[in-house]
mmCIF file of C-alpha atoms and ligand atoms in Angstrom:
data_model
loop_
_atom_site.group_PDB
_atom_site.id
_atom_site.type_symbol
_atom_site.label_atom_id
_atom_site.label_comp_id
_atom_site.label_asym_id
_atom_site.label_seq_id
_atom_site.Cartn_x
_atom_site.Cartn_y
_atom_site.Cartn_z
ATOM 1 C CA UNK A 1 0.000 0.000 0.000
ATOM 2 C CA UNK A 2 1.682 3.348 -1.253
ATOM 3 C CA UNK A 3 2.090 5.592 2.159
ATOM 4 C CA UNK A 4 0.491 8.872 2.849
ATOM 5 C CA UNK A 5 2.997 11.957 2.669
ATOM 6 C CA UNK A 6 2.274 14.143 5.585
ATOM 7 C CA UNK A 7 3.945 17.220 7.356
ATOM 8 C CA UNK A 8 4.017 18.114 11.165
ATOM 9 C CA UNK A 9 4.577 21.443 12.230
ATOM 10 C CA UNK A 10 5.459 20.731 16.055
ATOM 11 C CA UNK A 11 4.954 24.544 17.062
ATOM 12 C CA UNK A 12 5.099 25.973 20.581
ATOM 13 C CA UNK A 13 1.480 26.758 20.596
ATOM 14 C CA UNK A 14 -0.126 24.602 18.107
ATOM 15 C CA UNK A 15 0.893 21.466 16.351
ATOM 16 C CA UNK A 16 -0.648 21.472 12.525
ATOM 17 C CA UNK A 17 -0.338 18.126 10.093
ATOM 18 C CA UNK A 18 -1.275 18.061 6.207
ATOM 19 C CA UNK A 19 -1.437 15.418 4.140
ATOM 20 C CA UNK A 20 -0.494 15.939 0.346
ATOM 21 C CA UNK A 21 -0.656 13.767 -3.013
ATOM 22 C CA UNK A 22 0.281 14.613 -6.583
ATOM 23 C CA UNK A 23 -0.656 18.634 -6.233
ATOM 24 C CA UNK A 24 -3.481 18.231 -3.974
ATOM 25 C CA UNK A 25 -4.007 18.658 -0.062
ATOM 26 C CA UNK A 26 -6.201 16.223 1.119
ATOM 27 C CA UNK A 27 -6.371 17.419 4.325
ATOM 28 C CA UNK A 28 -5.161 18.644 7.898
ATOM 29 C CA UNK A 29 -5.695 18.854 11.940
ATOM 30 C CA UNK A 30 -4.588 21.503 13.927
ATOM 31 C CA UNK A 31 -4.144 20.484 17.797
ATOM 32 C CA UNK A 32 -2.575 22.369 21.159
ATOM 33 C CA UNK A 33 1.016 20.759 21.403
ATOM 34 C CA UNK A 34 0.734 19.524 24.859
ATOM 35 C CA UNK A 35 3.420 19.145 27.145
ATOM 36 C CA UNK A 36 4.267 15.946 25.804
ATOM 37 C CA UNK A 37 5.929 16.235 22.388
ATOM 38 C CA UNK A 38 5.620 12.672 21.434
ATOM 39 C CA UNK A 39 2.210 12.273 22.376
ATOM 40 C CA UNK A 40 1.059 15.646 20.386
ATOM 41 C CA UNK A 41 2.536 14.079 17.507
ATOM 42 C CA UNK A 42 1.400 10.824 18.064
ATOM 43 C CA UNK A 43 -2.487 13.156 18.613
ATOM 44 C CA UNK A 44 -2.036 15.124 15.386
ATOM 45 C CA UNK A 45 -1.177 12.073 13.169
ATOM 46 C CA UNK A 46 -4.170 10.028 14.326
ATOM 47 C CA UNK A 47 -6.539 13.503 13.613
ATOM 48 C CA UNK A 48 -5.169 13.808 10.529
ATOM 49 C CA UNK A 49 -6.248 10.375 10.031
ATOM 50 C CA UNK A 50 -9.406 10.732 10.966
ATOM 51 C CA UNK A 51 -10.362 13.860 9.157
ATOM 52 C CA UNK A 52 -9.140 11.463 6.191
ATOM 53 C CA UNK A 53 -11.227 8.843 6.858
ATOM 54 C CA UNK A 54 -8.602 6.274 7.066
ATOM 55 C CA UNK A 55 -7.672 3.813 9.297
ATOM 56 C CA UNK A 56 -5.576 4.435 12.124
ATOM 57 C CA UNK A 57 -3.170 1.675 11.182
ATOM 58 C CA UNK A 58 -2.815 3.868 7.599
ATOM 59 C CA UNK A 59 1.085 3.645 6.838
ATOM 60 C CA UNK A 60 2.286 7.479 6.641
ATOM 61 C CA UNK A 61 6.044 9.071 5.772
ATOM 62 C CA UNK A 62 5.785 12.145 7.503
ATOM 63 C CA UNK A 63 8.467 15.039 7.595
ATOM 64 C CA UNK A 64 8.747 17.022 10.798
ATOM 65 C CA UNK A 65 9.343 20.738 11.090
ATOM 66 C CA UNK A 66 9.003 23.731 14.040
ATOM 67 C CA UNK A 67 10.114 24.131 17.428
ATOM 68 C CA UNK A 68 9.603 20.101 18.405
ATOM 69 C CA UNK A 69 10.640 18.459 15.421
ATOM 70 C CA UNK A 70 13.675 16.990 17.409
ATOM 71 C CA UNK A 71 10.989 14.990 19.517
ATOM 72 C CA UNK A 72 9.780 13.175 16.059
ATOM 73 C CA UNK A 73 10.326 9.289 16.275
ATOM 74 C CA UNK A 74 10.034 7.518 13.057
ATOM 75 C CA UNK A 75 9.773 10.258 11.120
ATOM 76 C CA UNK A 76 11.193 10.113 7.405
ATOM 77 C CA UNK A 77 12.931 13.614 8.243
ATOM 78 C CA UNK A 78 13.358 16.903 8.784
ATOM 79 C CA UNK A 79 12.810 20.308 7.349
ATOM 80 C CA UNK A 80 13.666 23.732 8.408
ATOM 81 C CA UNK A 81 10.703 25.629 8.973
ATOM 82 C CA UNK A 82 11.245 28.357 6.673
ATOM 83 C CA UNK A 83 11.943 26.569 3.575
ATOM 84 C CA UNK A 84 8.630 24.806 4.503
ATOM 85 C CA UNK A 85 7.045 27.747 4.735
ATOM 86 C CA UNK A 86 8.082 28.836 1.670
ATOM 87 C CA UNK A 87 7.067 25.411 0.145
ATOM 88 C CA UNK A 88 3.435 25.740 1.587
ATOM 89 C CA UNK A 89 3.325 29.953 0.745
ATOM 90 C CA UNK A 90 4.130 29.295 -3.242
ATOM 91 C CA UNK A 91 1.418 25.953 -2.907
ATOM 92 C CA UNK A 92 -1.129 27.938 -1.811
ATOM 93 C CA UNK A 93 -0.500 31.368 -4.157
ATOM 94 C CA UNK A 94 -0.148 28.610 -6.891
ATOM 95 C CA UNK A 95 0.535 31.336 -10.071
ATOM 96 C CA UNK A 96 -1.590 34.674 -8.989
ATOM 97 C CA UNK A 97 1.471 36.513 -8.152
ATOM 98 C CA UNK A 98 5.001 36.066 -6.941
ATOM 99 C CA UNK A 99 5.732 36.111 -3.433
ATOM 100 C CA UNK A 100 8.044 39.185 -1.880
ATOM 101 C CA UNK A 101 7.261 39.355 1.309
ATOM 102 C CA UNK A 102 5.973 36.500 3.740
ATOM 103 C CA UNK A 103 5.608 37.350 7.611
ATOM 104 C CA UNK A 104 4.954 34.501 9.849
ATOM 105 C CA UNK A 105 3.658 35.505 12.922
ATOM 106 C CA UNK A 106 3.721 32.537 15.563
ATOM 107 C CA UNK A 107 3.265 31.342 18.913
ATOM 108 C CA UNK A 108 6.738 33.002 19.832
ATOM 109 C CA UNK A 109 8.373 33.627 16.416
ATOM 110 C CA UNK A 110 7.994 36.695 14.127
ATOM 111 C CA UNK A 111 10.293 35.273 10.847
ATOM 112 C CA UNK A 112 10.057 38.142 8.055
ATOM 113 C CA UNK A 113 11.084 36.448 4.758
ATOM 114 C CA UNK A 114 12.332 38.691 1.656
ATOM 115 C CA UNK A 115 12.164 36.740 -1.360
ATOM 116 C CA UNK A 116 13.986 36.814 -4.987
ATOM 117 C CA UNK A 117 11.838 35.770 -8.004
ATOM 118 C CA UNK A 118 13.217 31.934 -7.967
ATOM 119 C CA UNK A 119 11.466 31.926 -4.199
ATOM 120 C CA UNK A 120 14.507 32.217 -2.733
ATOM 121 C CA UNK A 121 15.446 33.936 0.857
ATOM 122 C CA UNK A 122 17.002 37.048 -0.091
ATOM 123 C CA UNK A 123 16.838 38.449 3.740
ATOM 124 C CA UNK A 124 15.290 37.816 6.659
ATOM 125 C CA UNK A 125 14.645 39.332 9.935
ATOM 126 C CA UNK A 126 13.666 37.211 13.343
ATOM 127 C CA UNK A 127 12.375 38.459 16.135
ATOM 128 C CA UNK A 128 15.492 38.265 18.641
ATOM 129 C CA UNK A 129 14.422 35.832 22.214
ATOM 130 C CA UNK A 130 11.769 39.197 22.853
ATOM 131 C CA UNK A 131 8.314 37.456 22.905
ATOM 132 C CA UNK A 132 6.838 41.245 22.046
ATOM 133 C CA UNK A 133 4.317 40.837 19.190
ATOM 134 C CA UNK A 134 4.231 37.211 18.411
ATOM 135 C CA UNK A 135 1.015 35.082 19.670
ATOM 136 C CA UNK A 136 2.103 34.832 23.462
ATOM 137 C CA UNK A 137 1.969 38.534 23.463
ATOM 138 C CA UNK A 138 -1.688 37.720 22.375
ATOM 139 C CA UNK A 139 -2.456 35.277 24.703
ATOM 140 C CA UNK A 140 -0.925 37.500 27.199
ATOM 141 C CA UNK A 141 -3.603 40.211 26.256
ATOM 142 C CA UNK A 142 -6.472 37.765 25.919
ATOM 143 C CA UNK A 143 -5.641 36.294 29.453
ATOM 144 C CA UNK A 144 -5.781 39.449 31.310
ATOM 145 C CA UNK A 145 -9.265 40.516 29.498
ATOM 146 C CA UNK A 146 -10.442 37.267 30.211
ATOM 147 C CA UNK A 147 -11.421 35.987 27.045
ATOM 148 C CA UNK A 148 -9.659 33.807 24.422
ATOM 149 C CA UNK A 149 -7.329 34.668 21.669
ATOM 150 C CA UNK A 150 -10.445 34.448 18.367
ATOM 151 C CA UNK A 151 -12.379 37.099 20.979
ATOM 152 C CA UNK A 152 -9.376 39.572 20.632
ATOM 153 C CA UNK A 153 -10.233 39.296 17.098
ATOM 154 C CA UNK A 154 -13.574 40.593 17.111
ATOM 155 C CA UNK A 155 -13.016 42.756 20.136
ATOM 156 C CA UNK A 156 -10.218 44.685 17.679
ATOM 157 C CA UNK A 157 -13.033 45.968 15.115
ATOM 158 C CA UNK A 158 -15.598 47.165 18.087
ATOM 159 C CA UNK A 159 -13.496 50.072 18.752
ATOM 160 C CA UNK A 160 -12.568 53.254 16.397
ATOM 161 C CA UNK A 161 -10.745 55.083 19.537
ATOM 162 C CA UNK A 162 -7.464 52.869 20.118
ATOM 163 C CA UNK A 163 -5.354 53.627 23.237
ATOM 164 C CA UNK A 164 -1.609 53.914 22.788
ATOM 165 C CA UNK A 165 -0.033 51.123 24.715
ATOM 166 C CA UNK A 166 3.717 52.163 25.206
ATOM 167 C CA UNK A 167 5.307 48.781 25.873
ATOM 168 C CA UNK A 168 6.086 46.219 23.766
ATOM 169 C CA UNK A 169 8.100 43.981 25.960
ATOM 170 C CA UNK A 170 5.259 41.292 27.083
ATOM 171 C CA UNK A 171 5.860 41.701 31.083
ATOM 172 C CA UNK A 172 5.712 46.073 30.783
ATOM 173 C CA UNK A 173 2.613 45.490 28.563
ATOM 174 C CA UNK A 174 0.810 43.503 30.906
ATOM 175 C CA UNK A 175 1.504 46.137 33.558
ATOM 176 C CA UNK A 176 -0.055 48.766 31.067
ATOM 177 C CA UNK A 177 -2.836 46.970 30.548
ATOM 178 C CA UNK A 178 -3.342 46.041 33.980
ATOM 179 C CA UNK A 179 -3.490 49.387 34.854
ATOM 180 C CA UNK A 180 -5.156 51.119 31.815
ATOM 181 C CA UNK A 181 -8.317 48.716 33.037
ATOM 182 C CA UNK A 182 -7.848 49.959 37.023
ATOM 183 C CA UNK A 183 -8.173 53.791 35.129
ATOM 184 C CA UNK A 184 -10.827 52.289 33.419
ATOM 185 C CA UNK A 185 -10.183 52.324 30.170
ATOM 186 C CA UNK A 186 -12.500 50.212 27.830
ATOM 187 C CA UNK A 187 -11.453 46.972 26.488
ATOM 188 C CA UNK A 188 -11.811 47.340 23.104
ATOM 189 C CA UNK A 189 -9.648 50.319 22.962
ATOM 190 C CA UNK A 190 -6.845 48.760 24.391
ATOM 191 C CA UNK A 191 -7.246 45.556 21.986
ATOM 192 C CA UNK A 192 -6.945 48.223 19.349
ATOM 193 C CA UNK A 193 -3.974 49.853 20.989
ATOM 194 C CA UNK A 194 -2.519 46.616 21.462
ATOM 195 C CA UNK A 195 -3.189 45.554 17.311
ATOM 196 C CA UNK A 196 -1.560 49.019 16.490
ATOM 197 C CA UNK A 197 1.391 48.256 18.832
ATOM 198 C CA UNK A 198 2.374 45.041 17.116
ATOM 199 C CA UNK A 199 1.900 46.081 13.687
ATOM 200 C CA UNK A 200 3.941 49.339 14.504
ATOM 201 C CA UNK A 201 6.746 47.073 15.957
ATOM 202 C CA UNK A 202 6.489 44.989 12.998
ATOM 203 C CA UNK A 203 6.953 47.766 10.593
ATOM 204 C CA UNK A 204 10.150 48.896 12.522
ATOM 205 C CA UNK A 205 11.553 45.336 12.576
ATOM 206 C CA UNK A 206 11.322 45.988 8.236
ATOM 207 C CA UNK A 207 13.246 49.140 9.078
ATOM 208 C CA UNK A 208 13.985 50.876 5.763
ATOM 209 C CA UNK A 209 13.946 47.570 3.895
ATOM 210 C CA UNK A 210 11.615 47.895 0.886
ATOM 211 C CA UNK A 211 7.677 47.206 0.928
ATOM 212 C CA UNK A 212 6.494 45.393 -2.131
ATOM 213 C CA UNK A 213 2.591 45.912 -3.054
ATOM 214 C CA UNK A 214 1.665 42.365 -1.724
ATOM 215 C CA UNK A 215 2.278 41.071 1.220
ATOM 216 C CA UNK A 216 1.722 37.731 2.729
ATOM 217 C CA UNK A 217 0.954 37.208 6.767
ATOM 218 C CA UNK A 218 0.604 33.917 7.959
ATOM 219 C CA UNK A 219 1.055 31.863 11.405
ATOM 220 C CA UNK A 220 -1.795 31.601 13.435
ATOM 221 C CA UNK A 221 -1.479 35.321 14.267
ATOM 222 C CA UNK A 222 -2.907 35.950 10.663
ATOM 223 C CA UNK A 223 -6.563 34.508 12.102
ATOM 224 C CA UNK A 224 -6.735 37.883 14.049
ATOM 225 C CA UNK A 225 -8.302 39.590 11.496
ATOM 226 C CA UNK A 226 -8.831 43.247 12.930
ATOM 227 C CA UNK A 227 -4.963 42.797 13.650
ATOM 228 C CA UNK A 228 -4.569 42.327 9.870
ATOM 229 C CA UNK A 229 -6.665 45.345 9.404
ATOM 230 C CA UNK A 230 -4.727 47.047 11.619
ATOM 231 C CA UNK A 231 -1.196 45.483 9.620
ATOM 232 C CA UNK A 232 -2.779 47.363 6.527
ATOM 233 C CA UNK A 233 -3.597 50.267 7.910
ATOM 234 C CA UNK A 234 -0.162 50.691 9.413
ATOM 235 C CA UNK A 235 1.933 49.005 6.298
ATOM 236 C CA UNK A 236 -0.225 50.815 3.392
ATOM 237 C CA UNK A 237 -0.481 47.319 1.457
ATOM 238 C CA UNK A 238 -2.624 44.705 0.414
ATOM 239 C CA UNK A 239 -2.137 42.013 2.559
ATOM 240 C CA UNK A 240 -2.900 38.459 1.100
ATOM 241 C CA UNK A 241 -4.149 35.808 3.595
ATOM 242 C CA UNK A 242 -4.930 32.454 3.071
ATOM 243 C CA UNK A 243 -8.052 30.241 4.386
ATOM 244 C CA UNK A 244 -5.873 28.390 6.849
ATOM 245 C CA UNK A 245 -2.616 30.429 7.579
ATOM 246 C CA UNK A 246 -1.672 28.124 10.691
ATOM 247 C CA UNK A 247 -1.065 25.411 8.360
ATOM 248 C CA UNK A 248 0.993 27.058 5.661
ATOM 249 C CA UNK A 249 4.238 25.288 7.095
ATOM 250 C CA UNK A 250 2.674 22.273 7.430
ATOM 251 C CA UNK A 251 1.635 21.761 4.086
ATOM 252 C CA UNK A 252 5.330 23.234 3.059
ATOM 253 C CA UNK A 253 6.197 19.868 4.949
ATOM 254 C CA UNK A 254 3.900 17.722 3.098
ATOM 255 C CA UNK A 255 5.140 18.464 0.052
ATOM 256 C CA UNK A 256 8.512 17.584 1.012
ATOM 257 C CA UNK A 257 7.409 14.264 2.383
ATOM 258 C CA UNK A 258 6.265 14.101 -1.046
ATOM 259 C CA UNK A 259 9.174 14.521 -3.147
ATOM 260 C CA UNK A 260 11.085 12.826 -0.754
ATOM 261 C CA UNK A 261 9.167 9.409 -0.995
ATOM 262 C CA UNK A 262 8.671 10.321 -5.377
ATOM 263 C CA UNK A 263 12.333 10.110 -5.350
ATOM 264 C CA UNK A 264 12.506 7.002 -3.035
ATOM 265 C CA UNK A 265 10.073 5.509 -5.621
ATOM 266 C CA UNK A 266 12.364 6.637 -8.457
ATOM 267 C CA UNK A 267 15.437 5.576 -6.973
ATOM 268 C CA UNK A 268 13.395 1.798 -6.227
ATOM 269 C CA UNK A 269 12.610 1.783 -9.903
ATOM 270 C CA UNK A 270 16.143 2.682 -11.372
ATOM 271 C CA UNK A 271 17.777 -0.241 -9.410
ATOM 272 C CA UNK A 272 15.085 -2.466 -10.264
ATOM 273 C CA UNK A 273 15.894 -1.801 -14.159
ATOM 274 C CA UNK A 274 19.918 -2.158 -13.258
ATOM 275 C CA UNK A 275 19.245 -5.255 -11.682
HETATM 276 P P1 ADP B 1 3.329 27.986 16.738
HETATM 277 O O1 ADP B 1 3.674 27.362 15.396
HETATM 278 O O2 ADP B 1 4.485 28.691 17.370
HETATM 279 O O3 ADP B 1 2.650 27.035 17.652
HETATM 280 P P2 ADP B 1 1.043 29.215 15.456
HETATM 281 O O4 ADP B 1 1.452 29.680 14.090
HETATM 282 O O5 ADP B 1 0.260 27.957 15.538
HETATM 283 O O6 ADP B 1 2.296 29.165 16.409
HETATM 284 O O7 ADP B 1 0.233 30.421 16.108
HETATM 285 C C1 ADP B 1 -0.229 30.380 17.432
HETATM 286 C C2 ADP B 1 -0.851 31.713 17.778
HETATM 287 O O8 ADP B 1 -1.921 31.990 16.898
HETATM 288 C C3 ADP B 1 -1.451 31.738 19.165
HETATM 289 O O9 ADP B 1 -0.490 32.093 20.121
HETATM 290 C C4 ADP B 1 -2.569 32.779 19.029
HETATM 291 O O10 ADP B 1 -2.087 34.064 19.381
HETATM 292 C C5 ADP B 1 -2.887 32.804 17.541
HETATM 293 N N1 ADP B 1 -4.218 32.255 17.244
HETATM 294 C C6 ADP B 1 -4.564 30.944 17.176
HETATM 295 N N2 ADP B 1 -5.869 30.804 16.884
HETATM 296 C C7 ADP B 1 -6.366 32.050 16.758
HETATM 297 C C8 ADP B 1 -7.660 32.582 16.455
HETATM 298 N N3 ADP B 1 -8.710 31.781 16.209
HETATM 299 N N4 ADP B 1 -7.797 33.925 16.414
HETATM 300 C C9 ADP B 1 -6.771 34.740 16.649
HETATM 301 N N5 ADP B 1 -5.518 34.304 16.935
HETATM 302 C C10 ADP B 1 -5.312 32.988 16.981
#
């Protein structure tokens, strides 16, 4: 029985899987990575599964990337997250324009991709060990206002009057907002504040390196939309978002599994000829 290519994106917040054949994804699972890394893979494979309507027994070559890729057993790899990434972003745009700009906005990464016309990394900037705009910095917000992170979201667009939140370092902010609600303040205005925050700190991350007209957020950050809207506002640019931008890398990692096993295949059916 030919095996399933799959990709796992182990990632501090979320672990993602896709499964991918011949140009297609036929499907993926999106699960909390717990705090054991073996059994959030062993979770996410066994979704996957069932979302496919296969067996749980199904034999899979799957390709591990993110933060706990290390923690794969039996996997038929690794790949670096940002070439999956890449993989999954030019998937997904397929031919409706090139890609020039992907940001990936994680559970503690920010990874701001430049790339040349072949789809290669030209420059890139990471955000340094400072959790200050990626998804903790979120979560940070969401668990002080007492609501969860797809609230935020909708919370973002309810107010027109944002307050200016000063600190970007998670700990200071969490003082600001602690006390902006003691003066307070309403919620909504400091979600806005907050969204204007990031996407300022963002923007100064780019520095004076150039904007092109398109650019691509995803990460599970890029489900916040009134944070996008915010990102557009504050970048002047169209920003192009896809259905399911958790699972970008994921499918990047898919594909790979893909070629990889193709290539196995090829290799079996070369030596079968010589022999
Ligand atoms: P990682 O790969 O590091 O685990 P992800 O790309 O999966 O990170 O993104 C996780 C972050 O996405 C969370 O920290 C949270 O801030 C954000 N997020 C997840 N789901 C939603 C949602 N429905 N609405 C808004 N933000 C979300």
């Amino acid at each position: 029985m030919t095996k399933l290519s799959v990709g796992v994106d182990i990632g501090s917040v979320a672990t993602k899987a896709a499964c991918f054949n011949k140009g297609n994804i036929l499907g993926t699972a999106c699960i909390s990575t717990g705090v054991n890394y073996r059994e959030t893979i062993d979770k996410i494979i066994q979704e996957l599964l069932s979302k496919l309507n296969m067996p749980a027994n199904t034999p899979i070559s799957y390709i591990a990337c993110g933060y706990g890729r290390k923690m794969a057993l039996n996997s038929a790899g690794t790949v670096n997250e940002m070439t999956a990434n890449i993989k999954g972003v030019f998937h997904l745009v397929k031919d409706k324009f090139k890609p020039e700009l992907v940001i990936n906005i994680g559970g503690q990464d920010i990874k701001i991709l430049f790339l040349d016309k072949e789809g290669n990394v030209e420059h890139f900037i990471f955000n340094d060990r400072c959790a200050a705009g990626t998804g903790r910095f979120f979560e940070t917000l969401a668990r002080i206002l007492e609501v969860d992170v797809a609230t935020l979201s909708e919370m973002g667009f309810e107010s027109n009057n944002e307050i200016e939140i000063t600190s970007t370092c998670v700990v200071f902010a969490e003082n600001e907002i602690v006390n902006l609600l003691s003066e307070g303040h309403d919620m909504h205005a400091i979600v806005a504040g907050f969204n204007q925050a990031v996407a300022c700190r963002i923007k100064d991350m780019i520095g004076t390196y150039r904007i092109p007209e398109h650019i691509i957020v995803d990460g599970g950050v890029a489900l916040n939309q009134s944070f996008i809207k915010t990102l557009k506002e504050v970048f002047e640019r169209e920003v192009y978002l896809f259905n399911q931008p958790q699972i970008t890398t994921a499918i990047g990692a898919a594909i790979v599994a893909h070629e990889r096993l193709q290539k196995n295949v090829a290799h079996y059916c070369k030596d079968k000829s010589e022999n």
